[in-house]
Coordinates of C-alpha atoms in Angstrom, one line a residue:
M850 CA -47.6 -31.8 6.2
T851 CA -46.2 -29.2 3.8
R852 CA -48.1 -28.1 0.7
H853 CA -45.6 -29.9 -1.5
R854 CA -46.0 -33.1 0.5
I855 CA -49.8 -32.9 0.4
T856 CA -49.7 -32.5 -3.4
A857 CA -47.4 -35.6 -3.7
V858 CA -49.6 -37.7 -1.4
L859 CA -52.7 -36.7 -3.3
A860 CA -51.1 -37.8 -6.5
L861 CA -50.2 -41.2 -5.0
L862 CA -53.7 -41.6 -3.4
T863 CA -55.7 -40.8 -6.5
G864 CA -53.4 -41.7 -9.4
L865 CA -50.0 -42.9 -10.3
C866 CA -47.3 -40.3 -10.0
A867 CA -43.6 -40.4 -9.3
T868 CA -43.1 -38.2 -6.3
G869 CA -39.4 -38.8 -6.6
A870 CA -39.1 -38.0 -10.3
T871 CA -36.7 -35.4 -11.3
A872 CA -38.4 -32.2 -12.2
L873 CA -37.6 -31.4 -15.9
P874 CA -38.2 -28.1 -17.6
A875 CA -41.3 -27.8 -19.7
A876 CA -39.3 -27.9 -22.9
A877 CA -38.1 -31.4 -22.1
A878 CA -41.7 -32.6 -22.7
Q879 CA -41.6 -31.4 -26.3
P880 CA -40.6 -33.5 -29.3
A881 CA -36.9 -33.3 -30.1
P882 CA -36.0 -31.5 -33.3
A883 CA -35.8 -33.9 -36.3
A884 CA -32.1 -33.2 -36.6
A885 CA -31.5 -34.5 -33.1
R886 CA -32.9 -37.9 -34.1
T887 CA -30.9 -38.6 -37.2
S888 CA -27.9 -40.3 -35.5
L889 CA -29.3 -43.3 -33.8
P890 CA -27.4 -46.5 -33.0
A891 CA -27.7 -49.5 -35.2
R892 CA -30.9 -51.5 -34.5
T893 CA -30.4 -54.9 -33.0
D894 CA -34.1 -55.8 -32.4
G895 CA -34.9 -57.0 -36.0
P896 CA -35.7 -60.6 -34.9
V897 CA -38.0 -59.3 -32.1
V898 CA -39.9 -57.1 -34.5
A899 CA -40.2 -59.9 -37.0
A900 CA -41.7 -62.2 -34.3
L901 CA -44.1 -59.4 -33.2
D902 CA -45.1 -58.9 -36.9
R903 CA -46.2 -62.5 -37.0
A904 CA -48.2 -62.3 -33.7
A905 CA -49.8 -58.9 -34.0
H906 CA -53.4 -58.3 -34.9
P907 CA -54.4 -55.0 -36.5
L908 CA -56.6 -52.5 -34.6
R909 CA -58.6 -50.6 -37.2
T910 CA -59.6 -47.7 -35.0
V911 CA -60.0 -46.7 -31.3
E912 CA -63.3 -45.0 -32.0
P913 CA -66.6 -46.7 -31.1
G914 CA -69.1 -47.5 -33.8
G915 CA -68.8 -49.3 -37.0
P916 CA -67.6 -52.9 -37.8
D917 CA -65.8 -54.6 -34.9
G918 CA -64.2 -57.6 -36.7
D919 CA -60.8 -56.4 -35.7
L920 CA -61.7 -57.0 -32.0
R921 CA -62.4 -60.7 -32.5
P922 CA -58.8 -61.6 -31.7
L923 CA -59.3 -59.8 -28.4
D924 CA -62.3 -61.9 -27.7
R925 CA -60.2 -65.0 -28.0
M926 CA -57.5 -63.5 -25.8
I927 CA -60.0 -62.7 -23.1
G928 CA -61.6 -66.2 -23.2
G929 CA -63.9 -66.8 -20.3
A930 CA -62.5 -64.2 -17.9
G931 CA -65.1 -62.5 -15.8
V932 CA -62.9 -59.4 -15.1
V933 CA -60.7 -57.6 -17.7
G934 CA -58.4 -54.8 -16.7
L935 CA -57.9 -52.3 -19.5
G936 CA -55.1 -49.9 -18.8
E937 CA -53.8 -46.6 -20.0
A938 CA -50.2 -45.3 -20.3
T939 CA -51.4 -41.7 -19.5
H940 CA -54.3 -40.6 -17.4
S941 CA -55.6 -38.1 -20.1
S942 CA -55.2 -39.1 -23.7
H943 CA -58.3 -39.3 -26.0
E944 CA -57.3 -42.6 -27.7
F945 CA -57.1 -44.5 -24.4
F946 CA -60.5 -43.3 -23.3
A947 CA -62.1 -43.8 -26.7
L948 CA -60.7 -47.3 -26.9
K949 CA -62.2 -48.2 -23.6
D950 CA -65.6 -47.0 -24.8
R951 CA -65.3 -49.1 -28.0
V952 CA -64.1 -52.2 -26.2
F953 CA -66.8 -52.0 -23.5
R954 CA -69.5 -51.7 -26.1
H955 CA -68.1 -54.7 -28.0
L956 CA -67.8 -56.8 -24.8
V957 CA -71.3 -56.0 -23.8
E958 CA -72.7 -57.0 -27.1
K959 CA -70.4 -60.0 -27.9
K960 CA -69.2 -61.3 -24.6
G961 CA -71.9 -60.6 -22.1
F962 CA -70.1 -58.0 -20.0
R963 CA -72.4 -55.8 -17.9
T964 CA -70.3 -53.5 -15.8
F965 CA -67.8 -50.7 -16.5
A966 CA -65.6 -50.1 -13.4
L967 CA -63.6 -47.0 -13.1
E968 CA -60.8 -45.9 -10.8
A969 CA -63.2 -43.5 -9.1
P970 CA -64.8 -43.5 -5.6
W971 CA -67.7 -45.8 -4.7
S972 CA -70.1 -42.9 -4.1
T973 CA -69.2 -41.5 -7.6
G974 CA -70.0 -44.8 -9.2
R975 CA -73.2 -45.0 -7.2
R976 CA -74.5 -41.7 -8.6
L977 CA -73.4 -42.5 -12.2
D978 CA -75.0 -46.0 -11.9
D979 CA -78.3 -44.4 -10.9
Y980 CA -78.1 -42.3 -14.1
V981 CA -77.1 -45.2 -16.3
V982 CA -79.8 -47.6 -14.9
H983 CA -82.6 -45.3 -13.9
G984 CA -82.0 -42.1 -15.7
K985 CA -81.6 -40.2 -12.4
G986 CA -79.6 -36.9 -12.6
D987 CA -77.6 -35.1 -15.2
P988 CA -74.4 -36.9 -16.1
R989 CA -72.7 -33.6 -16.9
R990 CA -73.5 -32.2 -13.4
I991 CA -72.5 -35.5 -11.7
M992 CA -69.2 -35.6 -13.5
R993 CA -68.5 -31.9 -12.7
E994 CA -69.3 -32.5 -9.0
E995 CA -67.6 -35.8 -8.5
F996 CA -64.5 -35.6 -10.8
Q997 CA -62.5 -33.0 -8.9
R998 CA -58.9 -32.7 -7.8
D999 CA -57.0 -35.7 -9.0
Y1000 CA -60.1 -37.3 -10.4
L1001 CA -60.7 -34.4 -12.7
W1002 CA -59.1 -36.4 -15.6
W1003 CA -62.3 -38.4 -15.9
D1004 CA -64.4 -35.3 -16.5
N1005 CA -63.8 -35.6 -20.3
T1006 CA -66.0 -35.8 -23.4
D1007 CA -65.1 -39.4 -24.1
Y1008 CA -66.5 -40.7 -20.8
L1009 CA -69.6 -38.5 -21.2
R1010 CA -70.2 -40.2 -24.5
L1011 CA -69.7 -43.7 -22.9
L1012 CA -72.2 -42.9 -20.1
E1013 CA -74.8 -41.6 -22.6
W1014 CA -74.4 -44.9 -24.6
M1015 CA -74.8 -46.9 -21.4
R1016 CA -78.0 -45.0 -20.6
A1017 CA -79.4 -45.6 -24.1
Y1018 CA -78.5 -49.3 -23.9
D1019 CA -80.4 -49.6 -20.6
V1020 CA -83.5 -47.8 -22.0
R1021 CA -83.5 -50.6 -24.7
H1022 CA -82.7 -53.4 -22.2
P1023 CA -84.4 -52.6 -18.9
G1024 CA -84.4 -56.2 -17.9
D1025 CA -80.6 -56.7 -18.5
P1026 CA -78.9 -53.4 -17.8
V1027 CA -75.3 -52.4 -17.9
R1028 CA -73.9 -51.0 -14.7
F1029 CA -71.3 -48.5 -13.5
L1030 CA -69.0 -49.2 -10.6
G1031 CA -66.5 -46.9 -8.8
D1032 CA -64.0 -49.1 -7.1
D1033 CA -61.7 -46.5 -5.5
I1034 CA -61.6 -45.0 -2.0
G1035 CA -60.6 -41.4 -2.3
W1036 CA -63.8 -40.0 -1.0
A1037 CA -67.4 -41.0 0.1
G1038 CA -70.1 -38.5 -0.7
P1039 CA -72.8 -37.2 1.7
E1040 CA -75.5 -39.4 0.2
V1041 CA -73.5 -42.5 1.3
Y1042 CA -73.7 -41.4 4.9
D1043 CA -77.3 -40.5 4.5
T1044 CA -78.1 -44.0 3.3
V1045 CA -76.6 -45.5 6.4
T1046 CA -78.1 -43.0 8.9
G1047 CA -81.5 -43.1 7.2
Y1048 CA -81.6 -46.9 7.4
V1049 CA -80.8 -46.9 11.1
A1050 CA -83.3 -44.1 11.8
R1051 CA -86.1 -46.2 10.2
T1052 CA -85.2 -49.6 11.6
H1053 CA -83.3 -49.0 14.8
P1054 CA -84.0 -45.4 16.0
E1055 CA -82.6 -46.1 19.4
A1056 CA -79.1 -46.3 17.8
S1057 CA -79.4 -43.1 15.7
A1058 CA -77.6 -40.9 18.2
R1059 CA -74.8 -43.4 18.7
L1060 CA -74.3 -43.6 14.9
A1061 CA -74.4 -39.8 14.6
G1062 CA -71.6 -39.5 17.2
L1063 CA -69.4 -42.0 15.4
Y1064 CA -69.8 -40.2 12.1
R1065 CA -69.2 -36.8 13.6
G1066 CA -67.0 -34.7 11.3
L1067 CA -66.8 -37.4 8.6
R1068 CA -69.8 -36.5 6.4
P1069 CA -68.7 -34.1 3.7
A1070 CA -70.0 -30.5 4.0
V1071 CA -67.9 -29.3 1.0
A1072 CA -67.2 -30.4 -2.5
T1073 CA -65.1 -33.4 -3.4
G1074 CA -61.8 -31.6 -4.1
P1075 CA -61.8 -29.4 -1.0
Y1076 CA -62.9 -32.3 1.2
I1077 CA -60.0 -34.5 0.1
E1078 CA -57.5 -31.8 0.6
H1079 CA -58.9 -30.8 4.0
Y1080 CA -58.7 -34.5 5.1
L1081 CA -55.0 -34.5 4.2
H1082 CA -54.4 -31.3 6.1
T1083 CA -56.0 -33.0 9.2
P1084 CA -53.2 -34.1 11.7
Y1085 CA -52.5 -37.8 11.5
P1086 CA -53.8 -38.6 15.1
E1087 CA -57.1 -37.1 14.2
R1088 CA -57.3 -39.1 10.9
A1089 CA -56.5 -42.3 12.8
E1090 CA -59.2 -41.5 15.4
M1091 CA -61.8 -40.8 12.6
A1092 CA -61.0 -44.1 11.0
G1093 CA -61.6 -45.8 14.3
R1094 CA -65.0 -44.3 14.6
A1095 CA -65.9 -45.2 11.0
G1096 CA -64.9 -48.8 11.8
R1097 CA -67.1 -48.8 14.9
A1098 CA -70.0 -47.5 12.9
L1099 CA -69.8 -50.4 10.5
T1100 CA -69.6 -52.8 13.4
L1101 CA -72.6 -51.2 15.0
L1102 CA -74.6 -51.5 11.9
K1103 CA -73.7 -55.2 11.5
R1104 CA -74.7 -55.9 15.1
L1105 CA -78.0 -54.2 14.6
G1106 CA -78.8 -56.5 11.7
P1107 CA -81.6 -56.4 9.2
G1108 CA -84.8 -54.6 10.2
G1109 CA -87.2 -56.5 8.1
D1110 CA -85.8 -55.2 4.7
R1111 CA -82.8 -57.3 3.8
A1112 CA -82.1 -55.4 0.6
A1113 CA -82.1 -52.0 2.4
Y1114 CA -79.8 -53.5 5.1
D1115 CA -77.3 -54.9 2.6
D1116 CA -77.2 -51.5 0.9
A1117 CA -76.6 -49.7 4.2
V1118 CA -73.8 -52.1 5.0
R1119 CA -72.2 -51.6 1.6
N1120 CA -72.3 -47.9 2.0
A1121 CA -71.0 -48.0 5.6
T1122 CA -68.2 -50.2 4.2
A1123 CA -67.3 -47.5 1.7
V1124 CA -67.1 -44.9 4.5
D1125 CA -64.9 -47.2 6.5
Q1126 CA -62.6 -47.9 3.5
V1127 CA -62.1 -44.1 2.9
A1128 CA -61.4 -43.4 6.5
R1129 CA -58.9 -46.3 6.6
Q1130 CA -57.2 -45.0 3.5
Y1131 CA -56.3 -41.8 5.3
A1132 CA -55.4 -43.4 8.6
Y1133 CA -51.7 -43.6 7.8
D1134 CA -48.8 -41.3 8.7
F1135 CA -48.0 -40.0 5.2
D1136 CA -44.7 -38.4 6.5
A1137 CA -43.4 -41.9 7.1
P1138 CA -42.3 -43.7 3.8
A1139 CA -43.2 -47.2 5.1
Q1140 CA -46.7 -45.9 6.2
L1141 CA -47.3 -44.2 2.8
A1142 CA -46.4 -47.5 1.0
A1143 CA -48.7 -49.4 3.3
S1144 CA -51.5 -47.0 2.4
M1145 CA -50.9 -47.6 -1.3
R1146 CA -51.0 -51.3 -0.8
Y1147 CA -54.2 -51.0 1.1
R1148 CA -55.7 -48.9 -1.6
D1149 CA -55.0 -51.4 -4.4
A1150 CA -56.0 -54.3 -2.3
T1151 CA -59.3 -52.6 -1.5
M1152 CA -60.0 -51.6 -5.1
A1153 CA -59.4 -55.3 -6.1
A1154 CA -61.7 -56.5 -3.3
N1155 CA -64.4 -54.0 -4.4
V1156 CA -64.3 -55.3 -8.0
A1157 CA -64.3 -59.0 -7.0
E1158 CA -67.2 -58.5 -4.6
W1159 CA -69.2 -56.6 -7.2
R1160 CA -68.5 -59.5 -9.7
R1161 CA -69.6 -62.0 -7.1
R1162 CA -72.7 -60.1 -6.0
T1163 CA -74.0 -59.1 -9.5
G1164 CA -72.8 -62.1 -11.4
G1165 CA -71.9 -59.8 -14.4
K1166 CA -68.6 -59.6 -16.2
V1167 CA -66.6 -56.4 -15.5
L1168 CA -64.4 -54.2 -17.7
L1169 CA -62.0 -52.5 -15.2
S1170 CA -60.6 -49.1 -16.4
A1171 CA -57.5 -47.9 -14.6
H1172 CA -53.8 -47.0 -15.2
D1173 CA -51.5 -49.7 -16.7
A1174 CA -49.7 -49.8 -13.3
H1175 CA -53.0 -50.6 -11.5
V1176 CA -54.4 -53.3 -13.8
G1177 CA -51.0 -55.0 -14.3
Y1178 CA -49.3 -57.6 -12.1
V1179 CA -45.9 -56.1 -11.3
S1180 CA -45.3 -52.8 -9.6
Q1181 CA -43.2 -50.3 -11.4
Q1182 CA -42.5 -48.5 -8.1
P1183 CA -42.3 -51.3 -5.5
A1184 CA -41.0 -48.9 -2.8
Q1185 CA -44.2 -46.8 -3.1
Y1186 CA -46.6 -49.4 -4.5
P1187 CA -45.7 -52.8 -2.9
K1188 CA -48.5 -54.7 -4.6
V1189 CA -50.9 -53.5 -7.3
Q1190 CA -54.6 -54.1 -8.0
G1191 CA -54.0 -56.5 -10.9
A1192 CA -51.8 -58.8 -8.7
F1193 CA -54.6 -58.8 -6.0
L1194 CA -57.2 -59.7 -8.7
R1195 CA -55.1 -62.5 -10.0
D1196 CA -54.8 -63.9 -6.5
R1197 CA -58.5 -63.8 -6.1
L1198 CA -59.7 -64.8 -9.6
G1199 CA -56.9 -66.6 -11.2
A1200 CA -57.5 -67.1 -14.9
G1201 CA -60.8 -65.2 -14.3
Y1202 CA -58.8 -62.0 -14.6
V1203 CA -57.0 -60.8 -17.7
S1204 CA -54.8 -57.7 -17.8
V1205 CA -54.6 -55.6 -21.0
G1206 CA -51.8 -53.0 -21.0
L1207 CA -51.5 -49.9 -23.3
T1208 CA -48.4 -48.3 -24.8
F1209 CA -47.9 -45.5 -27.3
D1210 CA -45.0 -44.2 -29.3
R1211 CA -45.7 -40.4 -29.5
G1212 CA -48.3 -37.8 -28.9
S1213 CA -49.9 -35.7 -26.2
F1214 CA -51.7 -35.9 -22.8
N1215 CA -53.0 -33.6 -20.0
A1216 CA -51.2 -33.7 -16.7
T1217 CA -50.4 -31.4 -13.7
G1218 CA -47.0 -29.8 -14.2
T1219 CA -44.4 -28.8 -11.5
D1220 CA -46.4 -25.5 -11.0
D1221 CA -49.5 -27.5 -10.0
A1222 CA -51.3 -26.3 -13.1
I1223 CA -52.8 -28.4 -15.8
H1224 CA -50.8 -28.5 -19.0
R1225 CA -50.9 -30.4 -22.4
F1226 CA -47.6 -32.1 -22.8
T1227 CA -46.4 -33.5 -26.1
L1228 CA -43.8 -36.3 -26.5
G1229 CA -41.9 -37.2 -29.7
P1230 CA -41.0 -40.7 -30.8
A1231 CA -39.8 -43.0 -28.1
G1232 CA -36.1 -43.1 -27.7
P1233 CA -33.6 -45.9 -28.4
G1234 CA -33.6 -48.7 -25.8
T1235 CA -37.3 -48.2 -24.8
N1236 CA -40.0 -50.8 -25.2
E1237 CA -42.1 -48.4 -27.3
A1238 CA -39.3 -47.8 -29.8
T1239 CA -39.3 -51.5 -30.7
L1240 CA -43.0 -52.0 -30.5
D1241 CA -43.6 -49.1 -32.9
R1242 CA -41.4 -50.8 -35.6
V1243 CA -44.0 -53.5 -36.1
R1244 CA -45.6 -53.2 -39.6
L1245 CA -49.0 -52.3 -38.1
R1246 CA -49.7 -48.8 -36.9
D1247 CA -52.0 -49.9 -34.1
Y1248 CA -52.3 -53.5 -33.0
L1249 CA -52.9 -56.0 -30.2
V1250 CA -50.9 -59.0 -29.2
D1251 CA -51.3 -61.8 -26.8
L1252 CA -48.1 -61.7 -24.7
R1253 CA -48.8 -65.2 -23.3
T1254 CA -48.5 -66.9 -26.6
L1255 CA -45.5 -65.0 -28.0
R1256 CA -42.5 -67.1 -29.1
S1257 CA -38.9 -66.3 -28.8
P1258 CA -37.1 -64.0 -29.3
A1259 CA -40.1 -61.6 -28.8
R1260 CA -41.2 -63.3 -25.5
D1261 CA -37.7 -63.2 -24.0
W1262 CA -37.3 -59.6 -25.0
L1263 CA -40.6 -58.5 -23.5
D1264 CA -39.8 -60.5 -20.3
R1265 CA -37.0 -58.1 -19.5
A1266 CA -37.6 -54.6 -18.0
R1267 CA -36.8 -51.6 -20.1
P1268 CA -37.7 -47.9 -20.0
T1269 CA -41.4 -47.5 -20.7
R1270 CA -43.7 -44.5 -20.6
S1271 CA -46.2 -44.8 -17.7
I1272 CA -47.5 -41.3 -16.8
G1273 CA -50.0 -40.6 -14.0
T1274 CA -51.7 -37.4 -12.9
A1275 CA -48.5 -35.4 -12.8
Y1276 CA -45.6 -34.8 -15.2
P1277 CA -42.6 -35.3 -15.3
D1278 CA -43.1 -39.0 -14.5
G1279 CA -40.8 -41.8 -15.5
P1280 CA -40.0 -43.5 -17.8
W1281 CA -40.0 -46.6 -15.6
D1282 CA -38.3 -50.0 -16.1
I1283 CA -41.2 -52.3 -17.1
A1284 CA -41.3 -55.8 -18.5
P1285 CA -44.6 -55.9 -20.5
A1286 CA -44.8 -59.7 -20.7
R1287 CA -44.6 -60.0 -16.9
S1288 CA -47.0 -57.1 -16.3
H1289 CA -49.8 -57.9 -18.6
D1290 CA -51.5 -60.8 -20.5
V1291 CA -52.3 -58.7 -23.6
L1292 CA -50.8 -55.6 -25.0
I1293 CA -52.3 -52.9 -27.3
H1294 CA -49.9 -50.6 -28.9
L1295 CA -50.9 -47.2 -30.4
H1296 CA -48.7 -45.2 -32.7
R1297 CA -50.0 -41.8 -31.7
V1298 CA -52.3 -40.4 -29.0
E1299 CA -53.7 -36.9 -28.5
A1300 CA -54.7 -35.2 -25.3
A1301 CA -58.2 -35.8 -24.2
R1302 CA -60.7 -33.0 -24.2
L1303 CA -61.5 -32.1 -20.6
R1304 CA -65.0 -30.7 -20.1
D1305 CA -65.4 -27.1 -18.8
R1306 CA -61.7 -26.3 -19.6

């Protein structure tokens, strides 16, 4: 594959990005001059805004700490759901990350939630969970080592604050800890392989050589980012062959069975499953559009399965953090993403899953530009005809609304697709035609966002 094609595939595999979006000059990402916004067409959405005014609940702040009475309406909207998907309209705005921190703390204390799940690899979640529950490792170092390449957006000061709060909570509640889950399949760290091979060496040493042969060339010998890129540079037939061996390793482990320690066996199987999932993710011909779409479908289906299995196995409620287009029900790019994580979770959990989407009217975010470098982009007020332009006319600056209970004309209006900002790891991206009421159960609208602070940058 060419360098451009690899960059596009990486963006699809590890975040939402429009590989077919028209490349705009950097100036297009800046707010339009005030004079350019004075001649707008007459507004026709007055009745819609009035209906939203009646249904909206104010959001006092996105920052954690302090009174949380303004989140009580969210409690009612969530109801008894065991998994709540909380989205983001960009992959790197402070307000989205801070709100997730605030909402998770609230749900832990008021609704019995116990897991924060992130659009990050299983092995990353495993390391962070060890820190949160047992105090193992330095979260700064773990984030630096794990959040590379298209996962680098998670290496921010907001998520560090959340992790430190989770650790402090577990110190106070050792018998009922909060947990961290990585549900994505972009990479599997060396410690995941070591868990599997170590288990087999202890319990079935006669099978160690066979397992080592199956894992040949799969265990990472370099950092996360270079490993992912090297994998994508590997010719498709080799990637397919590697996936076949990863699958046979999982089958071998299951055939060997427990060696007297059921917990260790189950842990080895879960880690071998993660290896298999990563290898399968890359076992597609990314030069073929249908194959690329199939890999995206596999990714979202697998992320949903990982969350649902964690929920079943731990019994704890889960707050799932991902992009709006992953936690929602309707794909904004069906040719590239045939079915998304939220739709798979609804199939599995029914009313046990609730999707919360995020929108914003103006502000900034970090993203990779057309030059493959990271930039801070700033957008002015949403333009006429967009969902955000109407949502921002509600009397409240920031608010939440239950889309399922909205009455006409607001419900009818939000049931129709209109241009909406949905920005992944790269920019330009979108806007995309999205119907909020068909994509999510609940909507949180923020008037302004600011770019997140990325650590070490």
